[in-house]
PDB file of C-alpha atoms in Angstrom:
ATOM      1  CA  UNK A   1      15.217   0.093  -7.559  1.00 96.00           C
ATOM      2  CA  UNK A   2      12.508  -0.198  -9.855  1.00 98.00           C
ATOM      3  CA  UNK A   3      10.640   3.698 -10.043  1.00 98.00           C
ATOM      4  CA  UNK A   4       7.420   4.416 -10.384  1.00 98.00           C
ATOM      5  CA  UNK A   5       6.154   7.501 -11.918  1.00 98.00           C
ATOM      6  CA  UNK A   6       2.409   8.329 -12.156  1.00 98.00           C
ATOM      7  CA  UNK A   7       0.959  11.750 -14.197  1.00 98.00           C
ATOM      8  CA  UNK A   8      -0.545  13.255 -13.832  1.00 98.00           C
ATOM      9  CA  UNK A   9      -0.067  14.512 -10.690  1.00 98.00           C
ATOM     10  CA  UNK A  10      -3.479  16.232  -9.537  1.00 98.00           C
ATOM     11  CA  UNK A  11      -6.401  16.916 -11.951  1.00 97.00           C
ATOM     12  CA  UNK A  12      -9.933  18.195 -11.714  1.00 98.00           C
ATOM     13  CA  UNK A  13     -12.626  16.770 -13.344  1.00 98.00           C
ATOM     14  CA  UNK A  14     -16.292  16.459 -14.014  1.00 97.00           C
ATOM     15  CA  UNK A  15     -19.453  14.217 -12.886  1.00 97.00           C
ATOM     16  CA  UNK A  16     -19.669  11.922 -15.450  1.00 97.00           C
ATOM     17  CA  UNK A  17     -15.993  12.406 -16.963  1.00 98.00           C
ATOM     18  CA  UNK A  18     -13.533   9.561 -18.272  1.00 98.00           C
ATOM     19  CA  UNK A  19     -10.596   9.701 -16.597  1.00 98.00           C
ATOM     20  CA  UNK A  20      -6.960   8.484 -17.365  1.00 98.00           C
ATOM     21  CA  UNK A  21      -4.401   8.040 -14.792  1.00 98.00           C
ATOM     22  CA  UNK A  22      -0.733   6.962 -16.335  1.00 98.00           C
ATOM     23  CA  UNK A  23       1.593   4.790 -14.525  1.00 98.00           C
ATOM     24  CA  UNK A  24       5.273   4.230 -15.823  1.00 98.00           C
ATOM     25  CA  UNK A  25       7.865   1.792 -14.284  1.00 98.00           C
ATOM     26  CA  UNK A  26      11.756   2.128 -14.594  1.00 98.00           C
ATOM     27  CA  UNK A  27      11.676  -1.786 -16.092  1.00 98.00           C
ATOM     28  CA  UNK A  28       9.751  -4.034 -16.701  1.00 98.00           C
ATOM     29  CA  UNK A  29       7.570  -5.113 -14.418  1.00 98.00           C
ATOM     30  CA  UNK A  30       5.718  -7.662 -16.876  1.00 97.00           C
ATOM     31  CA  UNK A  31       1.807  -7.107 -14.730  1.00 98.00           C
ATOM     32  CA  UNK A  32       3.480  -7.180 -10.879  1.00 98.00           C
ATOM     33  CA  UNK A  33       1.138  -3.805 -11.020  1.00 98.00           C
ATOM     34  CA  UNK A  34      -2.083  -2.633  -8.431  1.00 98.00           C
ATOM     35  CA  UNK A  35      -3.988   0.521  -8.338  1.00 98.00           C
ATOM     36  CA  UNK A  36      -4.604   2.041  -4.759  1.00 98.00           C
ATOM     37  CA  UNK A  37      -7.669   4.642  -3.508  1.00 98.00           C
ATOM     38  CA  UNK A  38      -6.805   6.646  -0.472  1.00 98.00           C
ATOM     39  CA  UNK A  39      -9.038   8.856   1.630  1.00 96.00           C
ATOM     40  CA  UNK A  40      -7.907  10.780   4.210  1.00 92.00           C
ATOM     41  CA  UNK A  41      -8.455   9.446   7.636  1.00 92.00           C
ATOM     42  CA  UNK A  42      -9.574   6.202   5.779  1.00 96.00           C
ATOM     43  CA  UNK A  43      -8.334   2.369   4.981  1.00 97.00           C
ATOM     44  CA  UNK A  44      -6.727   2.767   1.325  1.00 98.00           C
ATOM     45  CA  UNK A  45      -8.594   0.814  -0.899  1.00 98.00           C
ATOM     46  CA  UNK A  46      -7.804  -1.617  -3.702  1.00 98.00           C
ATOM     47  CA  UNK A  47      -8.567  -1.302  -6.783  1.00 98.00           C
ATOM     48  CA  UNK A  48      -7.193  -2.968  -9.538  1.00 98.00           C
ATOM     49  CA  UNK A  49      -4.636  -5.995  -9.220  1.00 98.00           C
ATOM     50  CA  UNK A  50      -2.447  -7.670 -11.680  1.00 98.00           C
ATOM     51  CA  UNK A  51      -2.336  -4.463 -13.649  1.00 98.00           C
ATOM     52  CA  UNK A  52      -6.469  -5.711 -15.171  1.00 98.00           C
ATOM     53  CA  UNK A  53      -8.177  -6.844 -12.417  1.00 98.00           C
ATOM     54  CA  UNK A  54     -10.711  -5.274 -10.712  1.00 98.00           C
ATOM     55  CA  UNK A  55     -11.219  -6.176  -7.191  1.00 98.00           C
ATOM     56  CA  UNK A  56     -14.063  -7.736  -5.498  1.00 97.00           C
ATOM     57  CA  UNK A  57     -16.658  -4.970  -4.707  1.00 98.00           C
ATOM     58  CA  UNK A  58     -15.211  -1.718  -6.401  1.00 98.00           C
ATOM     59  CA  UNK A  59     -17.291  -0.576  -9.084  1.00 98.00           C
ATOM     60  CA  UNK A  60     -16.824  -1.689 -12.797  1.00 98.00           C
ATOM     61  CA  UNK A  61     -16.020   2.220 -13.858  1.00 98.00           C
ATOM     62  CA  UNK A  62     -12.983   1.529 -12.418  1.00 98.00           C
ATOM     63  CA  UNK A  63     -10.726  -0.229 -14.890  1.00 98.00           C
ATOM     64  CA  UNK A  64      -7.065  -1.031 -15.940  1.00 98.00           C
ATOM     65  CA  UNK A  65      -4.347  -1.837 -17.900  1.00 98.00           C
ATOM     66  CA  UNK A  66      -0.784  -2.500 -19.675  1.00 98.00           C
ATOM     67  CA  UNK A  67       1.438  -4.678 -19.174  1.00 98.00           C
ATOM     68  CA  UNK A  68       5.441  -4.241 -19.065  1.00 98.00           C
ATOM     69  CA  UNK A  69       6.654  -0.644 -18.055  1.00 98.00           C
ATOM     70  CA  UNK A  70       3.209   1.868 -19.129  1.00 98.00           C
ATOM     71  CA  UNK A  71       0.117   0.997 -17.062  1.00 98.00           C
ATOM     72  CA  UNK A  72      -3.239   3.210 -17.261  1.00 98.00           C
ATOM     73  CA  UNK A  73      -6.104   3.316 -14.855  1.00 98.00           C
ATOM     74  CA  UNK A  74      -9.437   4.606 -16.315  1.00 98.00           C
ATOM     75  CA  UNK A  75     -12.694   5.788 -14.575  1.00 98.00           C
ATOM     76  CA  UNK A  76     -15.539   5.898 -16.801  1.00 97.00           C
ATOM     77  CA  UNK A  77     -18.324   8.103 -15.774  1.00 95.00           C
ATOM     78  CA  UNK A  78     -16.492  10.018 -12.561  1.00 98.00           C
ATOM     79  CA  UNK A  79     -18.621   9.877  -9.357  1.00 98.00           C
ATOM     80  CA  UNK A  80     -18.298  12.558  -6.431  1.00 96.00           C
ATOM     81  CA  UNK A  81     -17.101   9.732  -4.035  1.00 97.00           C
ATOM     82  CA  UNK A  82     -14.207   9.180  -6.463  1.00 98.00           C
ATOM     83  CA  UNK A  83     -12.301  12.290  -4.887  1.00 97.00           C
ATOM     84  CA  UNK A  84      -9.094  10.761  -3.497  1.00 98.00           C
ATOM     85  CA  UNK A  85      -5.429  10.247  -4.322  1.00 98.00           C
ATOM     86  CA  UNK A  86      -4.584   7.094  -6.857  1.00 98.00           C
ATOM     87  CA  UNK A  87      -1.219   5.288  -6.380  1.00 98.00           C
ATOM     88  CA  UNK A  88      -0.141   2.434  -8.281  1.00 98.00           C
ATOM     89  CA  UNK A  89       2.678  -0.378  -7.008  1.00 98.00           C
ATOM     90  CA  UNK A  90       4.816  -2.540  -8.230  1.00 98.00           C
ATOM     91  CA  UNK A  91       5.172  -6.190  -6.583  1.00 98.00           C
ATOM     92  CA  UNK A  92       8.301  -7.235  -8.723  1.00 98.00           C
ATOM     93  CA  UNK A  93      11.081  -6.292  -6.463  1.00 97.00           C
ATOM     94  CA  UNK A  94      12.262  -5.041  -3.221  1.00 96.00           C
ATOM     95  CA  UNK A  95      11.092  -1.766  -2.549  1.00 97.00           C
ATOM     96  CA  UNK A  96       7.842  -2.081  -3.969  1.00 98.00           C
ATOM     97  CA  UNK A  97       8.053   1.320  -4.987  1.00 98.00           C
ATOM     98  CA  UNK A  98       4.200   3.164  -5.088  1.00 98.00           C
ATOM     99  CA  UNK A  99       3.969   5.981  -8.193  1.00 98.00           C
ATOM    100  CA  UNK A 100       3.745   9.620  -6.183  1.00 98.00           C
ATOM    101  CA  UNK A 101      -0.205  10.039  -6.680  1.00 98.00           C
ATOM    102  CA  UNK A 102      -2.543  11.647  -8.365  1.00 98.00           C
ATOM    103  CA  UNK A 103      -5.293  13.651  -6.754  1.00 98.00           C
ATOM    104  CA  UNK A 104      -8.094  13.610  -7.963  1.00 98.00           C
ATOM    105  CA  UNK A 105     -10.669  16.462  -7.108  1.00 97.00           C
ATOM    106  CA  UNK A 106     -14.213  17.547  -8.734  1.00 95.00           C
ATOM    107  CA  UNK A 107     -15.040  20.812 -10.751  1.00 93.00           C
TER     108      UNK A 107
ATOM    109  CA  UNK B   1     -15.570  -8.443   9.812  1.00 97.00           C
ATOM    110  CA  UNK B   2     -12.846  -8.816   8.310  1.00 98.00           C
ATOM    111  CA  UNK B   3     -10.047  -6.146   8.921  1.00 98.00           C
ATOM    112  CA  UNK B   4      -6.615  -5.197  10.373  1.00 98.00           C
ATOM    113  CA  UNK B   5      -6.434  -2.515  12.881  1.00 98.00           C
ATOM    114  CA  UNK B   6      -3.399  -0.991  13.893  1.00 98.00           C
ATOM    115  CA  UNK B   7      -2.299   0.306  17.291  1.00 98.00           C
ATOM    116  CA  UNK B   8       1.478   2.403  19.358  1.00 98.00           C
ATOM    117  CA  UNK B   9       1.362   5.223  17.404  1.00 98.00           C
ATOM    118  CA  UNK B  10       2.517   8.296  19.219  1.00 98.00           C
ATOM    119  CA  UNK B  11       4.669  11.232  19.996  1.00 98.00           C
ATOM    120  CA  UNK B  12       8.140  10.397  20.152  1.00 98.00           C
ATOM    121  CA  UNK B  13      11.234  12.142  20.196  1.00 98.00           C
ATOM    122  CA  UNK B  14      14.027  11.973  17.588  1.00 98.00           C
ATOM    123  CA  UNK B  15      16.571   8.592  18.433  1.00 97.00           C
ATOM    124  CA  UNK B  16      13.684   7.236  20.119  1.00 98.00           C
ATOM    125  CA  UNK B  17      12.090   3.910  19.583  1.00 98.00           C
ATOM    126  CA  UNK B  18       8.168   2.770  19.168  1.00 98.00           C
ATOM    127  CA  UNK B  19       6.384  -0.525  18.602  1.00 98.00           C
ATOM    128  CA  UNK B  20       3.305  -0.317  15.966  1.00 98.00           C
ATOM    129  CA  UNK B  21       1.114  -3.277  16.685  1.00 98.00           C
ATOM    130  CA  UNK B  22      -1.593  -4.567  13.871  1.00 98.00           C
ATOM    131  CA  UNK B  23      -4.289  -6.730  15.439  1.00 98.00           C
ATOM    132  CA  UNK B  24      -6.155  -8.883  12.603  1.00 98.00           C
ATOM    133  CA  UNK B  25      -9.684 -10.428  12.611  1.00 98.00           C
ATOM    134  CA  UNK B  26     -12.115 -12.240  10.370  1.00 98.00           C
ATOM    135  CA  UNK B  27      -9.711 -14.093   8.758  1.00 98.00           C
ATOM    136  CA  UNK B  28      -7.008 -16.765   8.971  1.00 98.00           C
ATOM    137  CA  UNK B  29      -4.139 -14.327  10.032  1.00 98.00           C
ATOM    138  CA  UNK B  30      -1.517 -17.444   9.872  1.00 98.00           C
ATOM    139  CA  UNK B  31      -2.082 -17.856   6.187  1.00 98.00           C
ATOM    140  CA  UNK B  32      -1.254 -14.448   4.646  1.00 98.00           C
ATOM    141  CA  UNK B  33       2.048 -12.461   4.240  1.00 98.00           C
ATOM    142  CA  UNK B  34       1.533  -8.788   5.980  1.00 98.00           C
ATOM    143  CA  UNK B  35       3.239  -5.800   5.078  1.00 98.00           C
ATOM    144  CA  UNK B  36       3.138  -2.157   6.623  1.00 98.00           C
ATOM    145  CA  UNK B  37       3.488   0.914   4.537  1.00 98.00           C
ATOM    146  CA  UNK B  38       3.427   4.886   5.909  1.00 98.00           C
ATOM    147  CA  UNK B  39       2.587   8.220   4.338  1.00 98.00           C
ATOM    148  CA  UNK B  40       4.576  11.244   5.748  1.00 98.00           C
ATOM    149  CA  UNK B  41       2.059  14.466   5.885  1.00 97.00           C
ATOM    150  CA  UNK B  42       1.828  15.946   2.366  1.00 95.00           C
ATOM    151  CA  UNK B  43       3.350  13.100   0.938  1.00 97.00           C
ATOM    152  CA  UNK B  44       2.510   9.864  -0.913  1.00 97.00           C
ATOM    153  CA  UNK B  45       2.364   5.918   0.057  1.00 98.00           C
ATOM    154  CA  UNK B  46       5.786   4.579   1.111  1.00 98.00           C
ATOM    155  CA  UNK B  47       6.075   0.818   1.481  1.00 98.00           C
ATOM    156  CA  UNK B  48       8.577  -0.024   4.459  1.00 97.00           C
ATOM    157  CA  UNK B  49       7.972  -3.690   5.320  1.00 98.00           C
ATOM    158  CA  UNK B  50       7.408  -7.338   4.093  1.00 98.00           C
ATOM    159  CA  UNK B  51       7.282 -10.062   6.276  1.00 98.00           C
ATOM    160  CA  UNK B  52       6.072 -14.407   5.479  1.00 98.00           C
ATOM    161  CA  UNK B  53       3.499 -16.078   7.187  1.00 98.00           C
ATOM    162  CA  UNK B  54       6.080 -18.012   9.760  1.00 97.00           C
ATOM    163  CA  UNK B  55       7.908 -14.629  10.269  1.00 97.00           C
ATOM    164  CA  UNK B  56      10.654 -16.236   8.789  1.00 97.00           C
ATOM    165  CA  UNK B  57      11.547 -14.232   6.401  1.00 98.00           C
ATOM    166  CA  UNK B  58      11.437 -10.002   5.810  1.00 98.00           C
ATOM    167  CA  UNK B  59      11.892  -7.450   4.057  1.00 97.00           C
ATOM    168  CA  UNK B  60      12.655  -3.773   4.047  1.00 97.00           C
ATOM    169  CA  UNK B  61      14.190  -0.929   1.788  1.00 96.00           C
ATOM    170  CA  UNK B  62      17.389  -0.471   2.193  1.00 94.00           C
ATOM    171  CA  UNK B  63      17.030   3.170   4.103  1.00 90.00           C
ATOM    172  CA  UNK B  64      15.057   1.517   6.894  1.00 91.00           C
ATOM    173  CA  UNK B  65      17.060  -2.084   6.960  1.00 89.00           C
ATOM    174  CA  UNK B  66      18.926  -2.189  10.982  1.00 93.00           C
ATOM    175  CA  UNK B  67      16.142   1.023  11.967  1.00 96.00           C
ATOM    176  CA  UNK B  68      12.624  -0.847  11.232  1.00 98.00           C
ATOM    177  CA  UNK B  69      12.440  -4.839  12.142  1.00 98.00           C
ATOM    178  CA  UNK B  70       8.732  -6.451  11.481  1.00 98.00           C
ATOM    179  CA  UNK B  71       7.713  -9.335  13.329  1.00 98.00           C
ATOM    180  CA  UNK B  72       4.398 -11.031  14.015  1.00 98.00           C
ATOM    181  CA  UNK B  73       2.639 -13.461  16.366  1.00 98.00           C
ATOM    182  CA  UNK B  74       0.277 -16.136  14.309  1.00 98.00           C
ATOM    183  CA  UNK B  75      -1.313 -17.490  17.887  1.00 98.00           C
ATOM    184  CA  UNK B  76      -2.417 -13.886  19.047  1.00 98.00           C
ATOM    185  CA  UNK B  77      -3.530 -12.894  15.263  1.00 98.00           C
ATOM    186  CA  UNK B  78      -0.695  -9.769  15.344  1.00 98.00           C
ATOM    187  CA  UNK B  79       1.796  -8.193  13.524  1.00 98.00           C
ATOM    188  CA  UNK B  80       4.309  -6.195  15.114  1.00 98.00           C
ATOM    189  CA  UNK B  81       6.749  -3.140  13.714  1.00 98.00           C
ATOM    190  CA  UNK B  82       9.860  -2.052  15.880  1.00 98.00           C
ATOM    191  CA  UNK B  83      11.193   1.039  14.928  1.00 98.00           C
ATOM    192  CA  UNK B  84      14.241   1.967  16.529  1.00 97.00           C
ATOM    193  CA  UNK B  85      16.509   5.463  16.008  1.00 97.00           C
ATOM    194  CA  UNK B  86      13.786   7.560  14.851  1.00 97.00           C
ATOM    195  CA  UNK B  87      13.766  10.785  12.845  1.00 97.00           C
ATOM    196  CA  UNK B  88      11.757  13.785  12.542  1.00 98.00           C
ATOM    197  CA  UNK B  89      11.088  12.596   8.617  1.00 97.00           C
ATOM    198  CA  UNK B  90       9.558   8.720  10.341  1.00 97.00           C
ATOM    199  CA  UNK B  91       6.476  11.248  11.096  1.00 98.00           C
ATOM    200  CA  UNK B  92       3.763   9.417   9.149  1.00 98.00           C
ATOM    201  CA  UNK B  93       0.479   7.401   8.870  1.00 98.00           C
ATOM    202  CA  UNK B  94       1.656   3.461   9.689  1.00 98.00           C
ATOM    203  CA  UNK B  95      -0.679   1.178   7.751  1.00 98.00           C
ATOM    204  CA  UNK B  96      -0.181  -2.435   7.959  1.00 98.00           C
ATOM    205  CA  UNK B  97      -1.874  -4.491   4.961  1.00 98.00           C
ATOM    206  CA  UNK B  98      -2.364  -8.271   4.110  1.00 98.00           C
ATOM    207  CA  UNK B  99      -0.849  -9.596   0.637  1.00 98.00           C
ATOM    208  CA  UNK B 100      -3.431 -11.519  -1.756  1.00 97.00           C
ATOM    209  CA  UNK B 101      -1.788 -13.639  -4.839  1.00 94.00           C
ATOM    210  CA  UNK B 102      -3.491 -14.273  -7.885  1.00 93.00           C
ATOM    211  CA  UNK B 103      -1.983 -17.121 -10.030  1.00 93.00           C
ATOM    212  CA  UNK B 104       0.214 -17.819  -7.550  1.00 92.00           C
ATOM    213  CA  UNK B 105       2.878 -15.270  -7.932  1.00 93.00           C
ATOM    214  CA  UNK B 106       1.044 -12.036  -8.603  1.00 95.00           C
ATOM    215  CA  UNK B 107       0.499 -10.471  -4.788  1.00 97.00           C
ATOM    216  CA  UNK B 108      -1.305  -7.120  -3.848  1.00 98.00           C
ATOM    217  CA  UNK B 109      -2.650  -5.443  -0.647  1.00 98.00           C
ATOM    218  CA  UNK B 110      -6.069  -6.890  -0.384  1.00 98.00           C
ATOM    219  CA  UNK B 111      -6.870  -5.377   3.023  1.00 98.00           C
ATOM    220  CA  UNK B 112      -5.843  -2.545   4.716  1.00 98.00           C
ATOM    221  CA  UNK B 113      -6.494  -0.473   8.381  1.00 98.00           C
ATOM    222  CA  UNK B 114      -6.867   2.759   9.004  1.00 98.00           C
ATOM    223  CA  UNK B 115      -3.235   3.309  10.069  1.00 98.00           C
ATOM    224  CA  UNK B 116      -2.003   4.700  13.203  1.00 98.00           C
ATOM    225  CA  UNK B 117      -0.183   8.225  13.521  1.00 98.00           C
ATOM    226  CA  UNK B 118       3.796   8.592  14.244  1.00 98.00           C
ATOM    227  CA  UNK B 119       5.006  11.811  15.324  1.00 98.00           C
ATOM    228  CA  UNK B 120       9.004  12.224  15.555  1.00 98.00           C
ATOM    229  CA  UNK B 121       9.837  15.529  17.302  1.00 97.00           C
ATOM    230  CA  UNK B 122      11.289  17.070  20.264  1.00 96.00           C
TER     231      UNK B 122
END
């Protein structure tokens, strides 16, 4: 199994803040790699697909990349409605193992 | 509007069995691989099931393969999980999701619901 491991685990942040998630597979995953959002009591929410695209509708601060086994999701300029926990996936093999999370919360 | 909405969760007790449901609308349900992922209370996304558009074809990781069988119904838009010989550690969030590909190969989870809530106790 291909493992996923994401840090850092929580951090707290400012309006306005860049922020750097990591994401680190076990292998290479080449860029079988998407970025999740998830609310509590909400639909999870995709972000970023193909390790560097953004999806349709979420806002260009969100952004990604890498390529092979280190992946990094950045928000530039942190928003209050960014609070959530980020996972990232791989899609290259059976269990399409998500990274733990990182919550994110304000200061 | 396009969305998946999923449906069965419920209190059940441990060796029991349950049947999620996912009910899709808005788009062409026959034309997208689904896949149904949970997240246990304090803990992160787990994905637990892949399955083709004919049903053909699924998936599952190896600690759930014989417990959890995913099946779906193209003509009533709906995607089914059977989950059989449940624990107290199945307690989750069920979320089923549809699968996207870019360049052909690359897939993601495009579109998800809101999930539906297992609870495994006696």
């Amino acid at each position: 199994d291909i493992q996923m491991t994401q840090s850092p685990s929580s951090l707290s942040a400012s309006v306005g803040d860049r922020v750097t998630i990591t994401c680190r597979a076990s292998e290479n995953i080449a860029k079988f790699l998407s970025w999740y959002q998830v609310k509590s009591g909400r639909a999870p929410r995709l972000l970023i697909y193909t390790a560097s695209n953004l999806q349709r509708g979420v806002p260009s601060r969100f952004s990604g990349s890498g390529s092979g086994t280190d992946f990094t999701l950045i928000i530039s300029g942190l928003q209050p409605e960014d609070c959530g926990t980020y996972y990232c996936q791989e899609s290259y093999s059976v269990p399409y193992n998500f990274g733990q999370g990182t919550t994110l919360e304000m200061k | 509007e396009v969305q998946v909405v999923e449906s069965g969760g419920g209190l059940v007790q441990p060796g029991g069995s349950l049947r999620l449901s996912c009910e899709a609308s808005g788009f062409t349900f026959s034309e997208y691989e689904m896949h149904w992922a949970r997240q246990a209370p304090g803990k992160g996304l787990e994905w637990i099931s892949y399955i083709d558009v004919n049903g053909d074809t699924t998936y599952y990781p190896e600690s759930m393969e014989g417990r959890f069988t995913s099946s779906r119904d193209n003509a009533k838009n709906s995607l089914f999980l059977q989950m059989s010989s449940l624990r107290v550690e199945d307690t989750a969030v069920y979320y089923c999701a549809r699968a996207n590909y870019f360049q052909g190969k690359y897939w993601y989870l495009d579109l998800w619901g809101r999930g539906t809530r297992v609870t495994v106790s006696a």
